[in-house]
PDB file of C-alpha atoms in Angstrom:
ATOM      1  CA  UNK A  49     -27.280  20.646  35.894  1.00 50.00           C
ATOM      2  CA  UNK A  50     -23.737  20.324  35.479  1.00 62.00           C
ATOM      3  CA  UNK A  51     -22.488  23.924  35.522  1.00 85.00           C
ATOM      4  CA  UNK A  52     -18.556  24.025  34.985  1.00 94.00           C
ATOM      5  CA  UNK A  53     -17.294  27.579  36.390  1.00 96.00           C
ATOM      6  CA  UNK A  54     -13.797  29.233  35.384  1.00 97.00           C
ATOM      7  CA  UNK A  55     -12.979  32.766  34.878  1.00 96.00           C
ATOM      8  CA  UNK A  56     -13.289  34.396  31.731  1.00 95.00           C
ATOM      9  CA  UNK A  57      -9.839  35.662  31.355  1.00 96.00           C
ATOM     10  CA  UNK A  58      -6.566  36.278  33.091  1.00 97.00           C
ATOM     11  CA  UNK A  59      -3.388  37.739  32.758  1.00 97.00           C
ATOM     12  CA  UNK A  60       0.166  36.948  34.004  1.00 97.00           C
ATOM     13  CA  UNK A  61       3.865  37.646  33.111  1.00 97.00           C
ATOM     14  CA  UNK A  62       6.054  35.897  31.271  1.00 97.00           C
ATOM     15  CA  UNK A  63       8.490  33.165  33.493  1.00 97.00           C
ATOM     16  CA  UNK A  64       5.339  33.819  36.113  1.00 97.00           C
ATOM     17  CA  UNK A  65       3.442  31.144  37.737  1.00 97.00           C
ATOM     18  CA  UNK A  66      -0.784  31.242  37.153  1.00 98.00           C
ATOM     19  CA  UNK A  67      -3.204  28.968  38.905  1.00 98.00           C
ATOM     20  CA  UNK A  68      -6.621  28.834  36.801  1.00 98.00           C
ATOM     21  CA  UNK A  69      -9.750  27.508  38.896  1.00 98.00           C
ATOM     22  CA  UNK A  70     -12.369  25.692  38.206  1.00 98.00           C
ATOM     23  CA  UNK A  71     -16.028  24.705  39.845  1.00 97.00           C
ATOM     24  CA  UNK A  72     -18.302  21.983  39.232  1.00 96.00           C
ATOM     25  CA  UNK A  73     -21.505  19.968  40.088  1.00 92.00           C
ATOM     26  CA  UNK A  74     -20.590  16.562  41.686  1.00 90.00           C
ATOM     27  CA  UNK A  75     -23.769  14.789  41.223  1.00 88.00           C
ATOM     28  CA  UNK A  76     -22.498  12.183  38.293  1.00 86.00           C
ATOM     29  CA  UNK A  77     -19.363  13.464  37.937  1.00 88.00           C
ATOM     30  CA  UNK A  78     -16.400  11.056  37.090  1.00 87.00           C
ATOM     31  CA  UNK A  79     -13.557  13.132  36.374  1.00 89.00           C
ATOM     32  CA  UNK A  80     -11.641  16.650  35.301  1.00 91.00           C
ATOM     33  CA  UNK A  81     -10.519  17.441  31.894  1.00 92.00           C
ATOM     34  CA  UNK A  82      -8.721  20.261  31.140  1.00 94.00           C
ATOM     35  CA  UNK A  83      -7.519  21.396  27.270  1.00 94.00           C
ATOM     36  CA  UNK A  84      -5.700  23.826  25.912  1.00 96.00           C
ATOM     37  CA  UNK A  85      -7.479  25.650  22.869  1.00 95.00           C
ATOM     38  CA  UNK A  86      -4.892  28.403  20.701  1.00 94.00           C
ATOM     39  CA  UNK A  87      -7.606  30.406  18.372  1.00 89.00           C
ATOM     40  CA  UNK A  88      -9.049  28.793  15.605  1.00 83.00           C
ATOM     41  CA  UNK A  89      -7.245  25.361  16.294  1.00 87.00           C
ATOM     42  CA  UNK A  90      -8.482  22.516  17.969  1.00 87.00           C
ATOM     43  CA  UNK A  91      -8.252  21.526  21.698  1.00 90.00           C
ATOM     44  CA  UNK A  92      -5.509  19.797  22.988  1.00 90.00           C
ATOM     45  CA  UNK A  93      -5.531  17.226  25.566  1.00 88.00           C
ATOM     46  CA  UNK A  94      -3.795  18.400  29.102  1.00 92.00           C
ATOM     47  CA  UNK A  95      -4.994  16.727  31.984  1.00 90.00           C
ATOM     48  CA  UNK A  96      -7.305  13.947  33.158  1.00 89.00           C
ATOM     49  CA  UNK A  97      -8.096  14.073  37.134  1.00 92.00           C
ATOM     50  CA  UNK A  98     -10.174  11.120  38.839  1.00 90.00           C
ATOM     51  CA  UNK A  99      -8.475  10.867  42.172  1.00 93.00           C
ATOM     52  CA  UNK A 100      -8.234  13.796  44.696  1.00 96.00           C
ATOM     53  CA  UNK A 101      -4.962  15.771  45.038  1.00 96.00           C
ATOM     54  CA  UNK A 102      -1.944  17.039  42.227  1.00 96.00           C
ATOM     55  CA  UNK A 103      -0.818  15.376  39.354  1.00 93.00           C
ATOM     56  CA  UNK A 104       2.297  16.906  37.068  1.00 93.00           C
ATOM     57  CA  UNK A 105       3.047  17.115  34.387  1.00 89.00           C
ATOM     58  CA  UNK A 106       6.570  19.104  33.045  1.00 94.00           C
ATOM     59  CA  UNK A 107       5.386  23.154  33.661  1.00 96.00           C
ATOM     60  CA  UNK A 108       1.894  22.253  34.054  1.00 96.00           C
ATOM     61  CA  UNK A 109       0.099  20.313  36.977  1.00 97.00           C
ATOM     62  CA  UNK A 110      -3.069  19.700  37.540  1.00 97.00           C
ATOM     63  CA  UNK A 111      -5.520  19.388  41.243  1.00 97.00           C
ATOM     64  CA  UNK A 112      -8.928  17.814  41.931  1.00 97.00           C
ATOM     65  CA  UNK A 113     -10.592  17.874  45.304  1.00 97.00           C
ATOM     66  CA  UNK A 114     -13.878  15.615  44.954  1.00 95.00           C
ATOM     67  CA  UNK A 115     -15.504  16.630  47.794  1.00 94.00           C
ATOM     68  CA  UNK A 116     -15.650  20.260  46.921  1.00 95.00           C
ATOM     69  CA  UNK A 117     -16.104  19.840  43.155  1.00 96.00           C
ATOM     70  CA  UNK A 118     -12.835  21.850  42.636  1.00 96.00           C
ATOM     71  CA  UNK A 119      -9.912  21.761  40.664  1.00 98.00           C
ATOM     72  CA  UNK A 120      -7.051  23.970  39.051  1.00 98.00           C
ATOM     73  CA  UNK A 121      -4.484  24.037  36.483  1.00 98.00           C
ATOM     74  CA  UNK A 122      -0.965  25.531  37.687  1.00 98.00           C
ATOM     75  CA  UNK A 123       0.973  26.915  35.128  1.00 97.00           C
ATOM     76  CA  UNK A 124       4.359  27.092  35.468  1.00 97.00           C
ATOM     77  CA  UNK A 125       7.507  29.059  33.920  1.00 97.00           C
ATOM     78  CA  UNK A 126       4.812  31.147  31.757  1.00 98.00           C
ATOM     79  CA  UNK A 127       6.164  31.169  27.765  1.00 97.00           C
ATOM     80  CA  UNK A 128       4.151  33.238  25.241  1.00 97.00           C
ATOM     81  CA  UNK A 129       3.138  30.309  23.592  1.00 96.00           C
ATOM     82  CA  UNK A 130       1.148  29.652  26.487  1.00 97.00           C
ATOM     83  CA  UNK A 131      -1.520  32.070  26.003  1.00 97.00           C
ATOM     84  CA  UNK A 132      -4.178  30.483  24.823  1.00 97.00           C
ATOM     85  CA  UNK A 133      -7.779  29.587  26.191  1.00 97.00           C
ATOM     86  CA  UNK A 134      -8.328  26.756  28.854  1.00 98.00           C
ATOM     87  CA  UNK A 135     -11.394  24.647  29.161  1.00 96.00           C
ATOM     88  CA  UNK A 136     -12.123  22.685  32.224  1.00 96.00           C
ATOM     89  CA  UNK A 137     -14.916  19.624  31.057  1.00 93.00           C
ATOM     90  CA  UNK A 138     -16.389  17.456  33.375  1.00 91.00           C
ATOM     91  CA  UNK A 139     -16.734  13.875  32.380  1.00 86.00           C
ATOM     92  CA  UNK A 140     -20.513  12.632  33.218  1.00 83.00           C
ATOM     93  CA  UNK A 141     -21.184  10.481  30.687  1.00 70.00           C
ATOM     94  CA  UNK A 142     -21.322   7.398  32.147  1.00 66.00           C
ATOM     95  CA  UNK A 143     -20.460   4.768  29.985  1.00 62.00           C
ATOM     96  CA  UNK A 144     -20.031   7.334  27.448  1.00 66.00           C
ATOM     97  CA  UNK A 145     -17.696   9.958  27.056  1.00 67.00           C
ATOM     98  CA  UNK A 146     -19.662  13.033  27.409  1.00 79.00           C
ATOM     99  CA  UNK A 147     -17.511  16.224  28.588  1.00 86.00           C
ATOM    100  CA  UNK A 148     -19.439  19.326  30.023  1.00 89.00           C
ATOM    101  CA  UNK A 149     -17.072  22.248  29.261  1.00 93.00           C
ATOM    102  CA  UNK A 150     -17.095  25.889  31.077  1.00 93.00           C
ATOM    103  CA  UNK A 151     -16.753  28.544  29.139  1.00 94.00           C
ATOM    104  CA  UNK A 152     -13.064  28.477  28.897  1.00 95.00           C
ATOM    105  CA  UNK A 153     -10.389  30.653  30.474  1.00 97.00           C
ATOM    106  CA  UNK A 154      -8.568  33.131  28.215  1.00 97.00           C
ATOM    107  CA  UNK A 155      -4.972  33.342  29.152  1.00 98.00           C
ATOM    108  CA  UNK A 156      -2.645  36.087  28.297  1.00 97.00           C
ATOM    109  CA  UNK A 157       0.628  36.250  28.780  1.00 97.00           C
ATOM    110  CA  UNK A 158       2.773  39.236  28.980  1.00 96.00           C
ATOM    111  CA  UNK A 159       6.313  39.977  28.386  1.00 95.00           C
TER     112      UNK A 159
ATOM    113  CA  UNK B  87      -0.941   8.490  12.230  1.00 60.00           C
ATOM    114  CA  UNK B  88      -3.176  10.518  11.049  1.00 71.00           C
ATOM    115  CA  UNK B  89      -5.751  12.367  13.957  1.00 89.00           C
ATOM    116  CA  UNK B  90      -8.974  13.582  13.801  1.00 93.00           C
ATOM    117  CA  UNK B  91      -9.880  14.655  10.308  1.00 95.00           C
ATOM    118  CA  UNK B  92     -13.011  16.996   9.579  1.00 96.00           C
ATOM    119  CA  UNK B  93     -14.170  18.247   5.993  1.00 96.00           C
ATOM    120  CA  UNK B  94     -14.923  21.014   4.829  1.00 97.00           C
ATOM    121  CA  UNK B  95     -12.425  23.617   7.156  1.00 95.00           C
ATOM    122  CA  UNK B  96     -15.038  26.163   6.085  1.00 95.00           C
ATOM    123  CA  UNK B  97     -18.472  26.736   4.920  1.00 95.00           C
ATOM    124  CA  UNK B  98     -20.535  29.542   3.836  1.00 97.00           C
ATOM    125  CA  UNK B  99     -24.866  28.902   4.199  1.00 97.00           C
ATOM    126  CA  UNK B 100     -27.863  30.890   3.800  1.00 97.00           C
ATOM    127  CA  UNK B 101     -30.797  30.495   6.962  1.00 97.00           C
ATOM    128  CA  UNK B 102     -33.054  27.648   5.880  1.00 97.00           C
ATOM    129  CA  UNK B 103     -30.007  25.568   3.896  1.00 98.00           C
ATOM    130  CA  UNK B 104     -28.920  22.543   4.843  1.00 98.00           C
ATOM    131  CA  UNK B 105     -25.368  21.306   5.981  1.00 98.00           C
ATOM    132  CA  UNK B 106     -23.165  18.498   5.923  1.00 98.00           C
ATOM    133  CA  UNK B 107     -20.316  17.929   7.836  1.00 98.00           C
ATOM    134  CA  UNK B 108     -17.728  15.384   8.090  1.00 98.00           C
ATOM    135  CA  UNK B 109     -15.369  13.703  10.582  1.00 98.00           C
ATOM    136  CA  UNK B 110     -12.384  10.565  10.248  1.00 97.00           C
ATOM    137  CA  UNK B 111     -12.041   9.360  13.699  1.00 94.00           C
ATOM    138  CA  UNK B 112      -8.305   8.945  14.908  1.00 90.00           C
ATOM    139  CA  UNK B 113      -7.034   5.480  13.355  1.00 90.00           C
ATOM    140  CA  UNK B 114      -8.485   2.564  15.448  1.00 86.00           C
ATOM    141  CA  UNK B 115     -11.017   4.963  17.350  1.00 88.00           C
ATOM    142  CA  UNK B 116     -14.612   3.759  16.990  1.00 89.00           C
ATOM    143  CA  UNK B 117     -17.112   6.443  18.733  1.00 90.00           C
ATOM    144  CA  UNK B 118     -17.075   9.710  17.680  1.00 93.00           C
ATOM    145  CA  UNK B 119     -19.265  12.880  19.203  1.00 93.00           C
ATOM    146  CA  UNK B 120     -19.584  16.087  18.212  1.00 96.00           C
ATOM    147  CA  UNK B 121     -19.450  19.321  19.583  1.00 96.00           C
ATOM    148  CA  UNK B 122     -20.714  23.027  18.597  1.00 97.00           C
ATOM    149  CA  UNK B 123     -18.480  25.952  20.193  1.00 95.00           C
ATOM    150  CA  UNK B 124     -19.860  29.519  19.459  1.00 93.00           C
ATOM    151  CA  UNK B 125     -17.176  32.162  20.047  1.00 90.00           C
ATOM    152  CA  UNK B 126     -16.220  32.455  23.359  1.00 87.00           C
ATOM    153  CA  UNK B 127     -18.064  29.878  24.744  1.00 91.00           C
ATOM    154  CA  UNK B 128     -16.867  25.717  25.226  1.00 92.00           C
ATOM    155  CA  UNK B 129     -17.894  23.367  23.099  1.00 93.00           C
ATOM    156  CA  UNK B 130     -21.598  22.377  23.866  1.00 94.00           C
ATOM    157  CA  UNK B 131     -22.275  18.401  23.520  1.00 92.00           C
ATOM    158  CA  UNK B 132     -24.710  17.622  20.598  1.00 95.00           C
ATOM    159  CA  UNK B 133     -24.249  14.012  20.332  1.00 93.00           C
ATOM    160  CA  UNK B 134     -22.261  10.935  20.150  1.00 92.00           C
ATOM    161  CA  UNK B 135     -22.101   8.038  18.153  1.00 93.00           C
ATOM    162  CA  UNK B 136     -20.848   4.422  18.818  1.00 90.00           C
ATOM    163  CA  UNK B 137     -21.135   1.082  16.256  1.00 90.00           C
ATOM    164  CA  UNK B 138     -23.577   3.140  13.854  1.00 93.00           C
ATOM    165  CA  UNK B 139     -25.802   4.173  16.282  1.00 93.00           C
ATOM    166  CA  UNK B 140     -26.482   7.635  18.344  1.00 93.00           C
ATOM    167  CA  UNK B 141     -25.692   6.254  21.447  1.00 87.00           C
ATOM    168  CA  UNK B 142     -26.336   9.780  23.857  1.00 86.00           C
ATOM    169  CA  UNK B 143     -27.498  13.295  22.840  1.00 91.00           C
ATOM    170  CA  UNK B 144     -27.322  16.563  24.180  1.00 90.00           C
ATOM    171  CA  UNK B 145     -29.989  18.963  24.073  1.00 91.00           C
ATOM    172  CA  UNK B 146     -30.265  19.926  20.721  1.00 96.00           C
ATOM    173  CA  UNK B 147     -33.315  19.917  18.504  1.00 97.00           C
ATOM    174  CA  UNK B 148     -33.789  17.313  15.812  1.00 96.00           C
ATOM    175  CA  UNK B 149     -32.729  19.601  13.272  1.00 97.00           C
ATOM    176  CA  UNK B 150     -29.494  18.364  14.391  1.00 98.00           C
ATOM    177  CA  UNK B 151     -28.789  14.248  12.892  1.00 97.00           C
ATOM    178  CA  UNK B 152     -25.910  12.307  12.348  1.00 97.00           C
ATOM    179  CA  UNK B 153     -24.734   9.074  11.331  1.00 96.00           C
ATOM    180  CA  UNK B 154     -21.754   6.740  11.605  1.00 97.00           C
ATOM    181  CA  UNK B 155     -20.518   4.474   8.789  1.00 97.00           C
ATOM    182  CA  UNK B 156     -19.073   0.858   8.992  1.00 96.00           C
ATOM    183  CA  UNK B 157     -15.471   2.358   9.098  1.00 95.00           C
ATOM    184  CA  UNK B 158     -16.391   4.548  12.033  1.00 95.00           C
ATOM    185  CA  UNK B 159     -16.083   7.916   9.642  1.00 97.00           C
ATOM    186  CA  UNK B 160     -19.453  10.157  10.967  1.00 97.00           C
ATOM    187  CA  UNK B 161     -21.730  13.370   9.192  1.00 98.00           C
ATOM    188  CA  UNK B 162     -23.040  15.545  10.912  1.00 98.00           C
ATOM    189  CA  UNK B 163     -26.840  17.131   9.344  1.00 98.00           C
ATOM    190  CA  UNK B 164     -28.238  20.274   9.838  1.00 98.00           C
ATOM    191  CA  UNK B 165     -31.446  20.912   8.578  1.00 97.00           C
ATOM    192  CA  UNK B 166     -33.153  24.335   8.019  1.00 97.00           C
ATOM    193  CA  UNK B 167     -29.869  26.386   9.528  1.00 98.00           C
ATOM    194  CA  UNK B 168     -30.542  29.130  11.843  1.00 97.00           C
ATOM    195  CA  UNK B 169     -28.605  32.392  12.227  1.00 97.00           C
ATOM    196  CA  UNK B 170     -27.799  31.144  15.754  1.00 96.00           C
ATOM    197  CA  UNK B 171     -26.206  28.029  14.156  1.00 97.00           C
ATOM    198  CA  UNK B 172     -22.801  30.326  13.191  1.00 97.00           C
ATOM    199  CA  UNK B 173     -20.412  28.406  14.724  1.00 96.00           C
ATOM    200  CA  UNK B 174     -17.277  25.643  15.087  1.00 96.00           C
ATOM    201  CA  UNK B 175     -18.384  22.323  15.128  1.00 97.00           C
ATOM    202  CA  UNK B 176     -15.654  20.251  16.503  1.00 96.00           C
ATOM    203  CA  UNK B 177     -15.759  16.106  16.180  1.00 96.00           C
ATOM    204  CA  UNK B 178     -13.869  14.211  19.011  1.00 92.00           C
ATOM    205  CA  UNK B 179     -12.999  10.593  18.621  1.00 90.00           C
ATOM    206  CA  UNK B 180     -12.279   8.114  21.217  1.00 85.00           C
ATOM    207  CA  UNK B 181     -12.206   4.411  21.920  1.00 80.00           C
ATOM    208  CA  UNK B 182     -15.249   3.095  23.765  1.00 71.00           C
ATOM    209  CA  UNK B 183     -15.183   3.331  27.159  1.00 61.00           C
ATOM    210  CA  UNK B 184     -14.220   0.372  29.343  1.00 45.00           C
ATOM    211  CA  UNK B 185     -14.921  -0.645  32.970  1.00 36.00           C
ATOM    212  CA  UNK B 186     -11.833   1.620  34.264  1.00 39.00           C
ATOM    213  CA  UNK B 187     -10.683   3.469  30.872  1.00 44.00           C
ATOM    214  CA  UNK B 188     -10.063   7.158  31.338  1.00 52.00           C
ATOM    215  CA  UNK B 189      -9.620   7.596  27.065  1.00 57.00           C
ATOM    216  CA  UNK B 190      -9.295  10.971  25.790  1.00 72.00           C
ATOM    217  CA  UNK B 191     -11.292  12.702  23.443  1.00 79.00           C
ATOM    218  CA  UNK B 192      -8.986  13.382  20.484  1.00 86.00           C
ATOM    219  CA  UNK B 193     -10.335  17.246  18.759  1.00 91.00           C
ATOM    220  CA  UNK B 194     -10.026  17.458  15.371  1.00 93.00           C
ATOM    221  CA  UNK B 195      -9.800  21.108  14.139  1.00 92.00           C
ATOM    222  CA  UNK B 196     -13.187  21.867  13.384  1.00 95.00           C
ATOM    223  CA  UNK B 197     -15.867  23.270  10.609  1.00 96.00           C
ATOM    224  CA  UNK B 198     -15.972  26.700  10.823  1.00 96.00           C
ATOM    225  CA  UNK B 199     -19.730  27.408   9.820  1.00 97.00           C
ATOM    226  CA  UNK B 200     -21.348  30.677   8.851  1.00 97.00           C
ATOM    227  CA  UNK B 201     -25.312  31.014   8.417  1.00 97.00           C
ATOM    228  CA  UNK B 202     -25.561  34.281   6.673  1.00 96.00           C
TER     229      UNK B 202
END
């Protein structure tokens, strides 16, 4: 299979920092996804990883180690706005583009 | 521009009914796949679509069909709805993939469907 692991849900502070993790099979795997989903709206597009090691991206950055089939998204700077769920997806579709999603990560963010 | 569009926002069934859903790709997207997310879970893959044809499926059972029209607009069918069917169906469109293209998978907001 293709299991993508994240934690259910987390909480952090307002202005805080959060690091959410994320596990996956490497057999067939091309790259990382990860979206932003507020309830009852649609995901948003965050981050694309393909190549090991950090990209950025304003408050929020994004890691991929290959060879562990491991990556996280940093948050920076935490706003309320932020809270919100975070799906990691795995791209193994080949030529297609098929995303294997985890079960998302339910952020909260506290003042 | 306009994104992803899906029709209807919400729908009401009865188990056994049958269901039609609807998705506008982003403007000059051509594939679009679909995706069911029950609460609190990610969206699950059911199947994508690519120059009118299903072009990779997830594992869903053949109640589940779909089609794609000339202007790249796609239904989604289910047939003889289950209780377990409750869910948001999300369509994602995309531009088909290339040698080294790394597109993203535009979300539109979804069909919220209830099997009652």
């Amino acid at each position: 299979g293709q299991n993508i692991d994240q934690p259910t849900e987390m909480t952090a502070t307002e202005g805080a920092i959060v690091q959410i993790n994320c596990t996956y099979q490497t057999s067939g795997f091309n790259g990382l996804f990860w979206y932003q989903q507020h309830a009852g709206e649609a995901p948003t597009f965050l981050s694309y990883n393909v190549l090991d090691g950090l990209e950025e991206k304003g408050r929020f950055s994004s890691f991929l180690s290959r060879s562990k089939g491991y990556s996280y998204l940093l948050l920076k700077e935490l706003q309320m706005k932020d809270s919100a769920s975070y799906l990691c997806a795995g791209d193994y579709g080949g030529a297609t583009n098929k995303l294997i999603f985890g079960t998302g990560t339910l952020l909260a963010v506290q003042p | 521009d306009a994104g992803v569009t899906q029709s209807p926002t919400h729908l009401i069934k009865t188990r056994g009914q049958q269901v039609t859903l609807r998705c506008s790709p982003k403007s000059g997207h051509d594939t679009v796949s679909w995706y069911q997310q029950a609460l609190g879970q990610g969206p699950q893959f059911i199947f994508q679509y690519y120059e009118e044809e299903e072009r990779q499926r997830g594992n869903f059972p053949d109640r589940f069909s779909g089609h794609q029209f000339p202007n790249y607009s796609s239904e989604l069918n289910v047939n003889a709805l289950l209780l377990g069917d409750s869910a948001l169906y999300l369509c994602a469109s995309s531009l088909a993939r290339g040698l080294s293209t790394n597109e993203k998978l535009f979300f539109g907001s979804g069909t919220q469907l209830s099997v009652l």
